[in-house]
mmCIF file of C-alpha atoms in Angstrom:
data_model
loop_
_atom_site.group_PDB
_atom_site.id
_atom_site.type_symbol
_atom_site.label_atom_id
_atom_site.label_comp_id
_atom_site.label_asym_id
_atom_site.label_seq_id
_atom_site.Cartn_x
_atom_site.Cartn_y
_atom_site.Cartn_z
ATOM 1 C CA MET A 30 5.900 -28.455 -13.642
ATOM 2 C CA GLU A 31 7.359 -30.020 -10.507
ATOM 3 C CA LYS A 32 6.360 -28.647 -7.092
ATOM 4 C CA SER A 33 9.967 -27.589 -6.444
ATOM 5 C CA ASP A 34 9.972 -25.588 -9.688
ATOM 6 C CA ILE A 35 6.722 -23.870 -8.732
ATOM 7 C CA LEU A 36 8.083 -22.957 -5.285
ATOM 8 C CA ALA A 37 11.300 -21.645 -6.850
ATOM 9 C CA ALA A 38 9.288 -19.487 -9.253
ATOM 10 C CA ILE A 39 7.183 -18.112 -6.402
ATOM 11 C CA ARG A 40 10.318 -17.355 -4.375
ATOM 12 C CA ALA A 41 11.862 -15.532 -7.333
ATOM 13 C CA ARG A 42 8.747 -13.393 -7.729
ATOM 14 C CA LEU A 43 8.707 -12.581 -4.006
ATOM 15 C CA ASP A 44 12.395 -11.665 -4.024
ATOM 16 C CA ALA A 45 11.856 -9.376 -7.010
ATOM 17 C CA ALA A 46 9.003 -7.673 -5.143
ATOM 18 C CA ARG A 47 11.175 -7.045 -2.115
ATOM 19 C CA ASN A 48 14.252 -5.512 -3.724
ATOM 20 C CA ARG A 49 14.997 -1.921 -4.624
ATOM 21 C CA PRO A 50 18.084 -0.015 -5.776
ATOM 22 C CA ALA A 51 20.218 0.979 -2.804
ATOM 23 C CA ASP A 52 21.206 4.482 -3.916
ATOM 24 C CA ALA A 53 18.330 5.795 -6.052
ATOM 25 C CA TYR A 54 16.375 7.346 -3.190
ATOM 26 C CA VAL A 55 16.685 9.986 -0.505
ATOM 27 C CA ARG A 56 15.182 9.651 2.962
ATOM 28 C CA PHE A 57 11.924 11.469 3.667
ATOM 29 C CA SER A 58 11.571 12.126 7.394
ATOM 30 C CA ALA A 59 8.995 13.536 9.797
ATOM 31 C CA GLY A 60 9.649 14.223 13.444
ATOM 32 C CA GLY A 61 13.010 12.472 13.229
ATOM 33 C CA GLN A 62 11.453 9.251 11.904
ATOM 34 C CA THR A 63 11.607 7.801 8.421
ATOM 35 C CA ALA A 64 8.337 8.513 6.633
ATOM 36 C CA GLY A 65 9.345 7.408 3.137
ATOM 37 C CA TRP A 66 11.939 7.226 0.371
ATOM 38 C CA ILE A 67 11.809 9.531 -2.651
ATOM 39 C CA THR A 68 13.658 9.223 -5.960
ATOM 40 C CA ARG A 69 16.251 11.939 -6.470
ATOM 41 C CA PRO A 70 14.471 13.579 -9.437
ATOM 42 C CA ARG A 71 11.253 13.758 -7.429
ATOM 43 C CA ALA A 72 13.077 15.127 -4.386
ATOM 44 C CA ALA A 73 14.482 17.880 -6.606
ATOM 45 C CA GLN A 74 10.934 18.849 -7.582
ATOM 46 C CA LEU A 75 10.072 19.421 -3.931
ATOM 47 C CA THR A 76 12.502 22.326 -3.612
ATOM 48 C CA ARG A 77 9.751 24.614 -4.905
ATOM 49 C CA PHE A 78 7.662 23.844 -1.810
ATOM 50 C CA ARG A 79 9.920 25.824 0.524
ATOM 51 C CA ARG A 80 7.164 26.386 3.090
ATOM 52 C CA VAL A 81 6.742 22.630 3.454
ATOM 53 C CA PHE A 82 10.084 20.895 2.884
ATOM 54 C CA GLN A 83 13.781 21.258 3.543
ATOM 55 C CA VAL A 84 15.627 19.422 0.777
ATOM 56 C CA ASP A 85 19.304 18.534 0.481
ATOM 57 C CA ASP A 86 21.330 15.819 -1.254
ATOM 58 C CA ALA A 87 20.645 13.241 1.456
ATOM 59 C CA SER A 88 17.143 13.953 2.725
ATOM 60 C CA VAL A 89 13.749 15.584 2.507
ATOM 61 C CA ARG A 90 12.167 16.703 5.764
ATOM 62 C CA PHE A 91 9.376 18.957 6.917
ATOM 63 C CA THR A 92 10.184 22.520 7.880
ATOM 64 C CA THR A 93 10.395 23.219 11.590
ATOM 65 C CA GLY A 94 7.014 24.969 11.612
ATOM 66 C CA LEU A 95 5.263 21.722 10.660
ATOM 67 C CA ALA A 96 5.602 19.862 13.934
ATOM 68 C CA THR A 97 2.245 18.103 14.344
ATOM 69 C CA ALA A 98 0.443 15.436 12.351
ATOM 70 C CA LYS A 99 -2.332 17.882 11.464
ATOM 71 C CA GLN A 100 0.059 20.592 10.292
ATOM 72 C CA ARG A 101 1.942 18.108 8.114
ATOM 73 C CA SER A 102 -1.291 16.611 6.780
ATOM 74 C CA ASP A 103 -2.676 20.020 5.798
ATOM 75 C CA ALA A 104 0.581 20.918 4.069
ATOM 76 C CA MET A 105 0.731 17.571 2.263
ATOM 77 C CA ALA A 106 -2.830 18.090 0.993
ATOM 78 C CA ASP A 107 -1.707 21.274 -0.778
ATOM 79 C CA VAL A 108 1.368 19.521 -2.190
ATOM 80 C CA ALA A 109 -0.727 16.579 -3.381
ATOM 81 C CA ASN A 110 -3.121 18.877 -5.230
ATOM 82 C CA GLU A 111 -0.268 20.628 -7.010
ATOM 83 C CA LEU A 112 1.398 17.343 -7.970
ATOM 84 C CA ALA A 113 -1.902 15.974 -9.253
ATOM 85 C CA THR A 114 -2.518 19.099 -11.321
ATOM 86 C CA ALA A 115 0.956 18.678 -12.821
ATOM 87 C CA GLY A 116 0.149 15.080 -13.795
ATOM 88 C CA GLU A 117 2.682 13.622 -11.377
ATOM 89 C CA LEU A 118 0.378 11.231 -9.520
ATOM 90 C CA SER A 119 -1.557 8.086 -10.330
ATOM 91 C CA ALA A 120 -5.366 8.226 -10.275
ATOM 92 C CA TRP A 121 -6.732 10.362 -7.434
ATOM 93 C CA ARG A 122 -8.577 8.175 -4.895
ATOM 94 C CA ASN A 123 -9.966 10.772 -2.483
ATOM 95 C CA GLU A 124 -8.834 8.430 0.286
ATOM 96 C CA ARG A 125 -6.145 9.098 2.862
ATOM 97 C CA TYR A 126 -3.516 6.801 4.299
ATOM 98 C CA ALA A 127 -1.961 7.158 7.723
ATOM 99 C CA VAL A 128 1.832 7.418 7.391
ATOM 100 C CA ARG A 129 3.612 5.606 10.219
ATOM 101 C CA PRO A 130 6.672 3.383 10.667
ATOM 102 C CA HIS A 131 4.557 0.416 11.777
ATOM 103 C CA PHE A 132 0.832 -0.229 12.000
ATOM 104 C CA ASP A 133 0.443 0.363 15.735
ATOM 105 C CA ALA A 134 2.469 3.590 15.744
ATOM 106 C CA ALA A 135 0.901 7.031 15.990
ATOM 107 C CA PRO A 136 0.499 8.595 12.512
ATOM 108 C CA LEU A 137 3.196 11.050 11.512
ATOM 109 C CA PHE A 138 0.705 12.578 9.071
ATOM 110 C CA PHE A 139 -2.069 11.619 6.648
ATOM 111 C CA VAL A 140 -1.754 11.749 2.871
ATOM 112 C CA GLU A 141 -3.870 11.152 -0.220
ATOM 113 C CA ARG A 142 -3.474 7.558 -1.381
ATOM 114 C CA ALA A 143 -2.350 8.610 -4.860
ATOM 115 C CA CYS A 144 0.807 10.079 -3.254
ATOM 116 C CA ALA A 145 1.888 6.909 -1.478
ATOM 117 C CA ARG A 146 4.383 5.576 -4.019
ATOM 118 C CA TRP A 147 5.533 9.040 -5.118
ATOM 119 C CA PHE A 148 6.739 9.679 -1.566
ATOM 120 C CA GLY A 149 7.635 6.037 -0.877
ATOM 121 C CA VAL A 150 5.616 5.909 2.335
ATOM 122 C CA ARG A 151 4.772 2.603 3.979
ATOM 123 C CA THR A 152 1.205 1.531 3.343
ATOM 124 C CA PHE A 153 -0.813 -1.289 4.847
ATOM 125 C CA ALA A 154 -3.266 -3.636 3.183
ATOM 126 C CA VAL A 155 -5.352 -6.705 3.876
ATOM 127 C CA HIS A 156 -5.521 -9.592 1.397
ATOM 128 C CA VAL A 157 -7.704 -12.687 1.603
ATOM 129 C CA ASN A 158 -6.904 -15.988 -0.087
ATOM 130 C CA GLY A 159 -10.264 -17.598 -0.804
ATOM 131 C CA TYR A 160 -10.111 -21.363 -1.115
ATOM 132 C CA VAL A 161 -12.618 -24.178 -1.479
ATOM 133 C CA PRO A 162 -11.782 -27.132 0.810
ATOM 134 C CA GLY A 163 -11.794 -30.520 -0.867
ATOM 135 C CA GLY A 164 -10.132 -33.311 1.053
ATOM 136 C CA SER A 165 -6.593 -33.673 -0.249
ATOM 137 C CA GLU A 166 -7.200 -31.000 -2.895
ATOM 138 C CA ARG A 167 -7.989 -27.345 -2.387
ATOM 139 C CA ARG A 168 -9.152 -24.983 -5.095
ATOM 140 C CA LEU A 169 -8.127 -21.341 -4.974
ATOM 141 C CA TRP A 170 -10.196 -18.428 -6.197
ATOM 142 C CA PHE A 171 -8.434 -15.712 -8.200
ATOM 143 C CA ALA A 172 -9.795 -12.283 -9.040
ATOM 144 C CA ARG A 173 -8.951 -10.359 -12.197
ATOM 145 C CA ARG A 174 -8.399 -6.656 -11.698
ATOM 146 C CA SER A 175 -10.500 -4.237 -13.709
ATOM 147 C CA ALA A 176 -9.039 -3.158 -17.043
ATOM 148 C CA THR A 177 -9.524 0.455 -15.918
ATOM 149 C CA LYS A 178 -7.540 0.132 -12.657
ATOM 150 C CA ALA A 179 -4.817 2.755 -12.278
ATOM 151 C CA ILE A 180 -2.350 0.126 -11.047
ATOM 152 C CA ASP A 181 -1.848 -3.349 -12.570
ATOM 153 C CA PRO A 182 -5.010 -3.294 -14.736
ATOM 154 C CA GLY A 183 -6.322 -6.656 -15.932
ATOM 155 C CA MET A 184 -3.921 -8.714 -13.854
ATOM 156 C CA PHE A 185 -4.740 -11.598 -11.516
ATOM 157 C CA ASP A 186 -5.109 -10.823 -7.834
ATOM 158 C CA THR A 187 -6.099 -12.419 -4.555
ATOM 159 C CA LEU A 188 -9.838 -12.895 -4.087
ATOM 160 C CA VAL A 189 -9.971 -9.870 -1.771
ATOM 161 C CA GLY A 190 -7.359 -7.174 -1.396
ATOM 162 C CA GLY A 191 -7.407 -3.546 -0.382
ATOM 163 C CA GLY A 192 -5.472 -0.794 1.305
ATOM 164 C CA ILE A 193 -6.211 0.098 4.924
ATOM 165 C CA ALA A 194 -7.421 3.675 4.899
ATOM 166 C CA GLU A 195 -6.745 6.369 7.458
ATOM 167 C CA ARG A 196 -8.020 5.205 10.875
ATOM 168 C CA ASP A 197 -9.438 1.795 9.901
ATOM 169 C CA SER A 198 -8.428 -1.353 11.749
ATOM 170 C CA VAL A 199 -7.309 -4.515 9.978
ATOM 171 C CA ALA A 200 -10.594 -6.225 10.924
ATOM 172 C CA GLU A 201 -12.721 -3.342 9.629
ATOM 173 C CA SER A 202 -10.845 -3.338 6.342
ATOM 174 C CA LEU A 203 -11.174 -7.108 5.976
ATOM 175 C CA LEU A 204 -14.959 -6.987 6.391
ATOM 176 C CA ARG A 205 -15.442 -3.982 4.105
ATOM 177 C CA GLU A 206 -13.195 -5.220 1.311
ATOM 178 C CA SER A 207 -14.669 -8.734 1.450
ATOM 179 C CA TRP A 208 -18.130 -7.339 0.781
ATOM 180 C CA GLU A 209 -17.111 -4.669 -1.740
ATOM 181 C CA GLU A 210 -14.809 -6.865 -3.819
ATOM 182 C CA ALA A 211 -16.346 -10.322 -3.600
ATOM 183 C CA GLY A 212 -19.843 -10.058 -2.102
ATOM 184 C CA ILE A 213 -18.722 -12.002 0.981
ATOM 185 C CA ASP A 214 -21.013 -11.169 3.888
ATOM 186 C CA GLU A 215 -19.801 -10.329 7.378
ATOM 187 C CA ALA A 216 -20.643 -13.719 8.881
ATOM 188 C CA LEU A 217 -18.474 -15.576 6.363
ATOM 189 C CA ALA A 218 -15.706 -12.955 6.340
ATOM 190 C CA ARG A 219 -15.331 -13.219 10.121
ATOM 191 C CA THR A 220 -14.280 -16.865 9.732
ATOM 192 C CA ALA A 221 -11.107 -15.822 7.859
ATOM 193 C CA GLU A 222 -7.943 -17.008 9.609
ATOM 194 C CA ALA A 223 -4.847 -14.836 9.964
ATOM 195 C CA ALA A 224 -1.955 -16.328 7.985
ATOM 196 C CA GLY A 225 0.832 -13.819 8.664
ATOM 197 C CA GLN A 226 2.297 -10.754 7.019
ATOM 198 C CA VAL A 227 4.188 -10.096 3.789
ATOM 199 C CA GLY A 228 6.466 -7.095 3.305
ATOM 200 C CA ILE A 229 6.846 -5.629 -0.192
ATOM 201 C CA GLU A 230 9.368 -3.036 -1.281
ATOM 202 C CA HIS A 231 10.066 -2.472 -4.950
ATOM 203 C CA HIS A 232 10.536 0.230 -7.544
ATOM 204 C CA ALA A 233 7.544 1.072 -9.746
ATOM 205 C CA PRO A 234 7.057 3.718 -12.449
ATOM 206 C CA ASP A 235 5.093 5.883 -10.007
ATOM 207 C CA GLY A 236 7.647 5.588 -7.198
ATOM 208 C CA LEU A 237 8.554 3.150 -4.464
ATOM 209 C CA GLN A 238 5.972 0.665 -3.221
ATOM 210 C CA ARG A 239 6.525 -0.119 0.455
ATOM 211 C CA GLU A 240 3.658 -2.142 1.812
ATOM 212 C CA THR A 241 2.869 -4.479 4.674
ATOM 213 C CA ILE A 242 0.132 -6.948 3.744
ATOM 214 C CA PHE A 243 -1.918 -8.676 6.422
ATOM 215 C CA VAL A 244 -2.766 -12.053 4.893
ATOM 216 C CA TYR A 245 -5.859 -14.117 5.676
ATOM 217 C CA ASP A 246 -7.104 -17.499 4.471
ATOM 218 C CA LEU A 247 -10.840 -17.962 4.045
ATOM 219 C CA ALA A 248 -12.645 -21.234 3.385
ATOM 220 C CA ILE A 249 -15.319 -20.571 0.751
ATOM 221 C CA PRO A 250 -18.356 -22.898 0.546
ATOM 222 C CA LYS A 251 -18.339 -24.911 -2.656
ATOM 223 C CA ALA A 252 -21.702 -23.521 -3.773
ATOM 224 C CA PHE A 253 -20.695 -19.875 -3.207
ATOM 225 C CA VAL A 254 -19.615 -17.856 -6.235
ATOM 226 C CA PRO A 255 -17.849 -14.594 -5.369
#
């Protein structure tokens, strides 16, 4: 395959990962800011949580009594438990994400990770491309996801990749995930070089994935096996 064909295929995959239907979702807001996007059938299910949400044809928003991040987080914990009991969510992670319009913004609330796509909230992750330098040729390490993963089981992945939980920084997540997923110690992980960000937004069976990925490149010694 020619290099131009490979680049075209990569571009097509990226474009597919960054497109979503324009009219299949309603806005989910908190404190006047967009917190997420929810499919219409799911938004209709939220009408039973009258203490938590105000739902109409165009939006889902918190009730006026839920004005702080803590109040919203506590309410969302109850909603998440009910949705999980009803079989609405992907595998429960017992890990919370901070919901915010961009990474440096103050959290609007915190929510169980399994809810992220259901409510279409923006999540943040760090991914590391591990490569072995070799003159004019570089070799790239790929990981294969566990067959028991709740999302994309058995598929190829970057060498290191993980969501940024609750109050973690990008750097903290990079170091933790490097060790947990690939056995890369802190000294080597700290040599990773920032390579930019990738925004993903696409429809999935469990909702809308909206994610900002902080990308790093890491030179792996030839003798090291992740």
